Tab-separated table of N, CA and C in Angstrom:
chain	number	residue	atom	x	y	z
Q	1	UNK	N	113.463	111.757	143.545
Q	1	UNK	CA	114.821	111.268	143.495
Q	1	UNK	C	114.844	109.792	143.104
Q	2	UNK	N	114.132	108.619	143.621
Q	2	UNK	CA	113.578	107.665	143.256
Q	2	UNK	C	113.516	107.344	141.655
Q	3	UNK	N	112.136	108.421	141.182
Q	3	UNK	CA	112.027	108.242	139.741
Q	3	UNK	C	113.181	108.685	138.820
Q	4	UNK	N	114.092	109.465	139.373
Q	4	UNK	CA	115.204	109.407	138.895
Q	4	UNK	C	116.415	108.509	138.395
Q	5	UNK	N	116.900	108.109	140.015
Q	5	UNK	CA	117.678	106.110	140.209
Q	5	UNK	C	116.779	105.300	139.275
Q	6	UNK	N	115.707	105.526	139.024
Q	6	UNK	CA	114.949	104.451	138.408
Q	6	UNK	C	115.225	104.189	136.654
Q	7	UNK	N	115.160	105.863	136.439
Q	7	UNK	CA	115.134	105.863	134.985
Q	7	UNK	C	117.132	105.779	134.646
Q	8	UNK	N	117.850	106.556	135.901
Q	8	UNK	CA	119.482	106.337	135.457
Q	8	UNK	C	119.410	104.645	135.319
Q	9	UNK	N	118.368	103.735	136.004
Q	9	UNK	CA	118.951	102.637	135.889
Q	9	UNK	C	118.315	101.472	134.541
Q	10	UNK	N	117.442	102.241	134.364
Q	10	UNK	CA	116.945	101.475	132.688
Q	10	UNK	C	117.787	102.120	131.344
Q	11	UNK	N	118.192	103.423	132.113
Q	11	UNK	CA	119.282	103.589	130.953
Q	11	UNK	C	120.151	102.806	130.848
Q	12	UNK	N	121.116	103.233	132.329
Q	12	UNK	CA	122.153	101.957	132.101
Q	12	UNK	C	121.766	100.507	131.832
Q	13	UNK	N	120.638	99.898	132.068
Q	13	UNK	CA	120.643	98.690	131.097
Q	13	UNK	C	120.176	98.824	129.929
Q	14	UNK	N	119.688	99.805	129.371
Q	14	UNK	CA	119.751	100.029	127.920
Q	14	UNK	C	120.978	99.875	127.130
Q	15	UNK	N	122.051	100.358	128.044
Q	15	UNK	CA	122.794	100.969	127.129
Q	15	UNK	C	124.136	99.625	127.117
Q	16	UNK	N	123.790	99.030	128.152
Q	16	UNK	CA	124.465	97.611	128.206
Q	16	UNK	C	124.393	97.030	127.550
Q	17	UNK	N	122.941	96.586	127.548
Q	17	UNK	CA	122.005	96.114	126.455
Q	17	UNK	C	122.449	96.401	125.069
Q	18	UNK	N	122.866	97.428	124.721
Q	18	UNK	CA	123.232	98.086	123.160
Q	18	UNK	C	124.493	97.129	122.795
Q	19	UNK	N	125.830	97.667	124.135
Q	19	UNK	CA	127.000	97.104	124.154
Q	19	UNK	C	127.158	95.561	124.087
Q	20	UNK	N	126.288	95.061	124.381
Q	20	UNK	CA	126.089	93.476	124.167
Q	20	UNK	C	126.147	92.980	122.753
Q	21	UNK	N	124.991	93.421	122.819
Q	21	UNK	CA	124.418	93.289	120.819
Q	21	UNK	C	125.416	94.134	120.120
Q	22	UNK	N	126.325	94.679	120.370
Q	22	UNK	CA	127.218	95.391	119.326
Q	22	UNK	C	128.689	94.205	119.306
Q	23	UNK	N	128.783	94.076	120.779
Q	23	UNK	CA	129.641	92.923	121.282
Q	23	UNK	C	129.618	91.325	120.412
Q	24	UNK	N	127.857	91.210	120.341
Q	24	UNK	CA	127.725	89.894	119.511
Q	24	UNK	C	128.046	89.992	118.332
Q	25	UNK	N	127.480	91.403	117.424
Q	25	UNK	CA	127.727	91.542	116.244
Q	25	UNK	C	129.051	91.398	116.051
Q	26	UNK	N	130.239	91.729	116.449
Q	26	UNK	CA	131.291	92.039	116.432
Q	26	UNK	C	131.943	90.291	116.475
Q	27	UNK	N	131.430	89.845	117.078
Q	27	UNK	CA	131.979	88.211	117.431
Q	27	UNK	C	131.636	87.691	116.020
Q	28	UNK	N	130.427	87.666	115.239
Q	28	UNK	CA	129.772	87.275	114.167
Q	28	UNK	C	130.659	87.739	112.945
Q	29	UNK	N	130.885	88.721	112.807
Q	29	UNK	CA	131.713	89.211	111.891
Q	29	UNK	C	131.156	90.158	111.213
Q	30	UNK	N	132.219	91.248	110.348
Q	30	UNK	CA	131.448	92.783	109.872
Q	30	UNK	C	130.400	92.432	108.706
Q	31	UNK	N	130.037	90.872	108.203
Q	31	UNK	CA	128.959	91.472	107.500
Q	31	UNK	C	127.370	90.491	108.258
Q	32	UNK	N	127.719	90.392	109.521
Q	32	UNK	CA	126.209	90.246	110.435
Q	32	UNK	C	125.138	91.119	110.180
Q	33	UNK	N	125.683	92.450	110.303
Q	33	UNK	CA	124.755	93.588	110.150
Q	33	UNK	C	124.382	93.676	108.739
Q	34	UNK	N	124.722	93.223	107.964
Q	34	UNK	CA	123.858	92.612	106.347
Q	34	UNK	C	122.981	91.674	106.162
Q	35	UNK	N	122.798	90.758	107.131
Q	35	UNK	CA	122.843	89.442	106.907
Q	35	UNK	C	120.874	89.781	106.878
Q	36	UNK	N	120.388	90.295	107.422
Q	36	UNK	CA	118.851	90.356	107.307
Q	36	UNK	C	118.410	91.349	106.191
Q	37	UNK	N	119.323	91.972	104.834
Q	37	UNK	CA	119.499	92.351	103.690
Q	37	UNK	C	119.378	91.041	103.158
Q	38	UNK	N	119.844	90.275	102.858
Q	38	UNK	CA	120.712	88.690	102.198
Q	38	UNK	C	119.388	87.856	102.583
Q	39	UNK	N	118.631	87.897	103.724
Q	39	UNK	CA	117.624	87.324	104.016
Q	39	UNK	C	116.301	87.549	103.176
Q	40	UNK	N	116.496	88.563	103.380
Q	40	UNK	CA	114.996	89.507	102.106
Q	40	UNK	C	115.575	89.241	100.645
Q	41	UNK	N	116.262	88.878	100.421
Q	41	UNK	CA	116.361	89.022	99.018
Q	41	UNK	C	116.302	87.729	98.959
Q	42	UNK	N	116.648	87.055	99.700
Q	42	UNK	CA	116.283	85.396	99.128
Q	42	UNK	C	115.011	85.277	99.687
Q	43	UNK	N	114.244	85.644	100.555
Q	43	UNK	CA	112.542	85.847	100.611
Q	43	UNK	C	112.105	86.109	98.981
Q	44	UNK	N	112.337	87.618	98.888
Q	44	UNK	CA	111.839	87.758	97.340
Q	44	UNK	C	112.148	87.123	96.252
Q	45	UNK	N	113.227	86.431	95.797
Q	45	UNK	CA	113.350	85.576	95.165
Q	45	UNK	C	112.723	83.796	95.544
Q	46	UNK	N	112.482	83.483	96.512
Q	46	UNK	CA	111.459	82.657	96.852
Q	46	UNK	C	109.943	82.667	96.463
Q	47	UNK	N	109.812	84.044	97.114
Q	47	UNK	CA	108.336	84.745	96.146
Q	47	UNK	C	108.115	84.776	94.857
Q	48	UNK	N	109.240	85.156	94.288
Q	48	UNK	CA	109.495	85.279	92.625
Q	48	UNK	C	109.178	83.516	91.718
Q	49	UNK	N	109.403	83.078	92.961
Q	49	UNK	CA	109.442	82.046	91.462
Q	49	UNK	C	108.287	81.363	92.223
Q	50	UNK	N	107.523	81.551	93.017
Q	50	UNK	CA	105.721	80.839	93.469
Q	50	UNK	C	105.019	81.902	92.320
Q	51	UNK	N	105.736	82.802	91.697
Q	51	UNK	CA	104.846	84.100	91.060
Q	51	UNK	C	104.210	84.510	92.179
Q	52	UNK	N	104.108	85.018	93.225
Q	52	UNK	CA	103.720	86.232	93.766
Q	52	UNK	C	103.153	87.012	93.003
Q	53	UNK	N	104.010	87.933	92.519
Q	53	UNK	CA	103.780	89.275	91.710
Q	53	UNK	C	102.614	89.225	91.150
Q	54	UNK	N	102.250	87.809	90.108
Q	54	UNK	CA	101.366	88.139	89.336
Q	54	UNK	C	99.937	87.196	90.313
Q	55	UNK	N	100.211	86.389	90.366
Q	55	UNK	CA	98.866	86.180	92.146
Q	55	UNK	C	98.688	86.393	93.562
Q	56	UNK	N	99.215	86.869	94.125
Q	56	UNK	CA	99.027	87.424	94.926
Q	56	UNK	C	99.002	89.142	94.825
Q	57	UNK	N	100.133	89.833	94.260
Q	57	UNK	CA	99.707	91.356	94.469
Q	57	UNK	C	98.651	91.575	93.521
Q	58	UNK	N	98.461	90.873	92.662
Q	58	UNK	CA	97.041	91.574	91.275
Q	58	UNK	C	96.002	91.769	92.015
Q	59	UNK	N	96.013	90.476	92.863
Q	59	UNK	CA	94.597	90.331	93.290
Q	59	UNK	C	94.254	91.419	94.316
Q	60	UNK	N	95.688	92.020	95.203
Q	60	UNK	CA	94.944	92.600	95.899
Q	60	UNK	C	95.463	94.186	95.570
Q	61	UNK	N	95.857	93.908	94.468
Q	61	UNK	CA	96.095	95.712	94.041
Q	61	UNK	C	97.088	96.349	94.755
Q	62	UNK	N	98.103	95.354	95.182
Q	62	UNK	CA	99.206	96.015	95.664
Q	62	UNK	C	100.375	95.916	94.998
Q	63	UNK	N	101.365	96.979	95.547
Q	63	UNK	CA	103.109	97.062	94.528
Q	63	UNK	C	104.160	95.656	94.910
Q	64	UNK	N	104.635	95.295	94.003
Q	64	UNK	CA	105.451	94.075	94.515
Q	64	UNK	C	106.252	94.838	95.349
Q	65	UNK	N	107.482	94.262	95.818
Q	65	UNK	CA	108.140	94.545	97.315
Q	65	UNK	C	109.383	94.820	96.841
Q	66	UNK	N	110.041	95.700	97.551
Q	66	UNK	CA	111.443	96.055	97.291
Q	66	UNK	C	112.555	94.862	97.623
Q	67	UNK	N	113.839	94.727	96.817
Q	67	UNK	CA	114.630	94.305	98.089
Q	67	UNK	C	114.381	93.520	99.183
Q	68	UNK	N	114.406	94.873	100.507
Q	68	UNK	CA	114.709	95.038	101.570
Q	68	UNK	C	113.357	95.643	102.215
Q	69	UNK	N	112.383	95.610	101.381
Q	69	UNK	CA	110.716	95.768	102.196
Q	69	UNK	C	111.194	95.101	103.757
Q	70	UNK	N	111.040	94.409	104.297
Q	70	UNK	CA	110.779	93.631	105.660
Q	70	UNK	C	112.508	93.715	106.398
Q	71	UNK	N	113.485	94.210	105.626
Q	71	UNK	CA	114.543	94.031	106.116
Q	71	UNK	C	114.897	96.151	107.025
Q	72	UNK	N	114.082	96.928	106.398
Q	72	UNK	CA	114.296	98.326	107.011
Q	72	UNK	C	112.605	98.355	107.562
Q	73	UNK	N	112.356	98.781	108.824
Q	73	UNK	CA	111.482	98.950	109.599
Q	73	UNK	C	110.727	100.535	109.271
Q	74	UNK	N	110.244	100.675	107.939
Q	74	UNK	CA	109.933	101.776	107.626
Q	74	UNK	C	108.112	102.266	107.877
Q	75	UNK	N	106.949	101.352	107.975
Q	75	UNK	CA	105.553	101.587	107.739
Q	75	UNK	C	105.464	100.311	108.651
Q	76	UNK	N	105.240	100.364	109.654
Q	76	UNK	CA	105.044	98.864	110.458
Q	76	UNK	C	104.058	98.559	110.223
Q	77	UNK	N	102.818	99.367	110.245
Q	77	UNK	CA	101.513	99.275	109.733
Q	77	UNK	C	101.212	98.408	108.184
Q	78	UNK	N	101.678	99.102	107.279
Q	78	UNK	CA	101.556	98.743	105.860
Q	78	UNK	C	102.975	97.121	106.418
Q	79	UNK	N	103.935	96.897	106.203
Q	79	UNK	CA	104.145	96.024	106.427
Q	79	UNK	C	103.655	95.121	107.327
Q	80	UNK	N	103.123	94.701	108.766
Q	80	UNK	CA	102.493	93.998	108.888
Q	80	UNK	C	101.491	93.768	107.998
Q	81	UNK	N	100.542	94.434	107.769
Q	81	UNK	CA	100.081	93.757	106.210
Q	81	UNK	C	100.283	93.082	105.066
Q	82	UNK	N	101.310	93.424	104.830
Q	82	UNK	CA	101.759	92.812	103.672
Q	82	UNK	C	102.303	91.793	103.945
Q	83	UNK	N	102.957	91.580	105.342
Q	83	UNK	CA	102.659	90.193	106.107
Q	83	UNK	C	101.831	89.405	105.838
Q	84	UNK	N	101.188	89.773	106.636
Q	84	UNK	CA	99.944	88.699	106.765
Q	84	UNK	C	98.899	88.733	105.570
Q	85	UNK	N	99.388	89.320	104.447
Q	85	UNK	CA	98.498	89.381	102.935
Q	85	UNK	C	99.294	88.119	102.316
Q	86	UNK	N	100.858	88.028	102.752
Q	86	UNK	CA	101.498	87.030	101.686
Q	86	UNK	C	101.738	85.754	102.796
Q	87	UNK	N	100.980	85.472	104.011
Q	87	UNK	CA	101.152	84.687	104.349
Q	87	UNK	C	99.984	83.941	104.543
Q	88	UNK	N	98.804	84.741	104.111
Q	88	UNK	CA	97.726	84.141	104.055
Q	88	UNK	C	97.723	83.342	102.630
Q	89	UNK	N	98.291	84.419	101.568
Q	89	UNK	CA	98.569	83.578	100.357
Q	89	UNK	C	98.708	82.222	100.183
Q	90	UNK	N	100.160	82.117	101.230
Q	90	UNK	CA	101.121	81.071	100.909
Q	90	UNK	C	100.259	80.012	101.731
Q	91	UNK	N	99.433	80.327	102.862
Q	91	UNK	CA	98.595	79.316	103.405
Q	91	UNK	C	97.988	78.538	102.297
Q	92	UNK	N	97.200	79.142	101.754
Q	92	UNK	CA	96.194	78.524	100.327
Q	92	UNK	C	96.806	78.069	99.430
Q	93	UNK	N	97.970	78.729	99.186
Q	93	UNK	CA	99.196	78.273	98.250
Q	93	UNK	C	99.012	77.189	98.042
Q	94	UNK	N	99.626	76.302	99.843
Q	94	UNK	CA	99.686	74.971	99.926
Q	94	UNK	C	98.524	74.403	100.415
Q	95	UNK	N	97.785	74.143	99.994
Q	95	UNK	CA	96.493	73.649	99.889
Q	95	UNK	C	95.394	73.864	101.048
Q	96	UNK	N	95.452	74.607	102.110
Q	96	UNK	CA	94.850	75.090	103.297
Q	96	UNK	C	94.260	76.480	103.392
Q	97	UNK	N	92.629	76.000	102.617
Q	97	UNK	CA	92.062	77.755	102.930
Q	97	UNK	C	92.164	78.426	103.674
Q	98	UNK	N	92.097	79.975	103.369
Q	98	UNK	CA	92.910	80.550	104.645
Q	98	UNK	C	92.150	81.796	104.238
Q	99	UNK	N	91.198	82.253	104.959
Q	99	UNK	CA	90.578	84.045	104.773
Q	99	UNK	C	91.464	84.900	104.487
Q	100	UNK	N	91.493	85.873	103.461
Q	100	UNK	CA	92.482	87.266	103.512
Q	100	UNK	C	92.184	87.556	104.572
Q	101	UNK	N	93.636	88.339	105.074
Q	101	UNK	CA	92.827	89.500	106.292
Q	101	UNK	C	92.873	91.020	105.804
Q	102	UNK	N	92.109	91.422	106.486
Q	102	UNK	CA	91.938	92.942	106.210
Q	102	UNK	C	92.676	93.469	106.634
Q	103	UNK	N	93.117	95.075	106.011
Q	103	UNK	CA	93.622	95.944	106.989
Q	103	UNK	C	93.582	95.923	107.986
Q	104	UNK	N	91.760	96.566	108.219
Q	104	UNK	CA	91.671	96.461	109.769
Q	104	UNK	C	91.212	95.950	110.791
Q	105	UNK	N	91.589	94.412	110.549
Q	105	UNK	CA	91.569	92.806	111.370
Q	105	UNK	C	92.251	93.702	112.279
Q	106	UNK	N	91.955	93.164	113.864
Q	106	UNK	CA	92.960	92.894	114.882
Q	106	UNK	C	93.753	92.545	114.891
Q	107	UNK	N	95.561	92.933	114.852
Q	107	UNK	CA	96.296	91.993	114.458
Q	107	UNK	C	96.600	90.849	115.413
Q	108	UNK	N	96.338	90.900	116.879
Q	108	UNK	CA	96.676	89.779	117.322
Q	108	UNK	C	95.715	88.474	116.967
Q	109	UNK	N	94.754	88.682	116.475
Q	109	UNK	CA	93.811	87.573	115.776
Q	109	UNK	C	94.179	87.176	114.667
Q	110	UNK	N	94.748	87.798	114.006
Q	110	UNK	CA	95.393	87.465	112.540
Q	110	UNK	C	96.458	86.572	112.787
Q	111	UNK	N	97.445	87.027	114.041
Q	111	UNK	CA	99.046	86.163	113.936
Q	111	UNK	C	97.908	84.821	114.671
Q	112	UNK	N	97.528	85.067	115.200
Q	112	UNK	CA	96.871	83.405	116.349
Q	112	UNK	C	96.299	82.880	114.893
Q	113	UNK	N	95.444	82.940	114.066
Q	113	UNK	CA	94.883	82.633	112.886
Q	113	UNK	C	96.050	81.468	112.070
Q	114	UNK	N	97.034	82.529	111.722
Q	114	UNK	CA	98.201	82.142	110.745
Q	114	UNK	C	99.061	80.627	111.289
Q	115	UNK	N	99.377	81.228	112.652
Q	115	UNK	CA	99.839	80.115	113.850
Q	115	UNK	C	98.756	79.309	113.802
Q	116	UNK	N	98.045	79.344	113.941
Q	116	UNK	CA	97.046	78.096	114.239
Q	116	UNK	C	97.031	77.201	112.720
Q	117	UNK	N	96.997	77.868	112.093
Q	117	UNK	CA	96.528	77.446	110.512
Q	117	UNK	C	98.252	76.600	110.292
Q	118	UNK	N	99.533	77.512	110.641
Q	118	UNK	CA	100.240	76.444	110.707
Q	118	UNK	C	100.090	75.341	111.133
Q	119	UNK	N	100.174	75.487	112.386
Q	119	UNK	CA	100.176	74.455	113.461
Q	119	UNK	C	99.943	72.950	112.914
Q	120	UNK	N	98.507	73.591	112.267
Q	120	UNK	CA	97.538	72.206	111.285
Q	120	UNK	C	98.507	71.554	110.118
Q	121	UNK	N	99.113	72.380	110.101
Q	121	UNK	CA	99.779	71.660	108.733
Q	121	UNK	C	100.642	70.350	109.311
């Protein structure tokens, strides 16, 4: 009965939780829920003109990015990668060697890596 009250009560703050964030959106205005669309596309056009496309994906044999790649939560896997493939880039970019990481790096060693490698800057 317990594990019951327990789980009625993470629902109900789930679902509060929902009503909140629908509440904020709603304060923000109807095109909030776009606004991390509008974000990715000025990412990729940021990318676009460092050329990405032609140094960074050649090298590693990957497809340039949609759109809305990082803006729909579709391959968390393959996107964290492609994360941390174009942010290792952009490390070296600006003048701070920076190891590719692999696929199958640990990712919490990779984000501490990236962070740290900021940090330095």
């Amino acid at each position: 009965e317990e594990a019951a009250e327990g789980g009625g009560t993470r629902r109900g703050a789930a679902a509060r939780e929902r009503d909140e964030e629908g509440a904020a959106a709603a304060e923000r205005g109807p095109g909030a829920a776009y606004h991390m669309f509008v974000l990715m596309e000025d990412l990729l056009d940021k990318l676009k003109l460092l050329s990405y496309e032609e140094e960074a994906l050649r090298r590693h044999n990957m497809r340039p990015l949609s759109r809305h790649y990082f803006a729909l939560p579709t391959n968390p896997g393959e996107q964290f990668f492609m994360f941390c493939t174009l942010a290792a880039w952009l490390i070296t970019k600006a003048g701070h060697p920076f190891e590719q990481p692999q696929e199958y790096d640990d990712p919490n060693a990779i984000i501490s890596n990236v962070l740290s490698e900021l940090r330095s800057f």
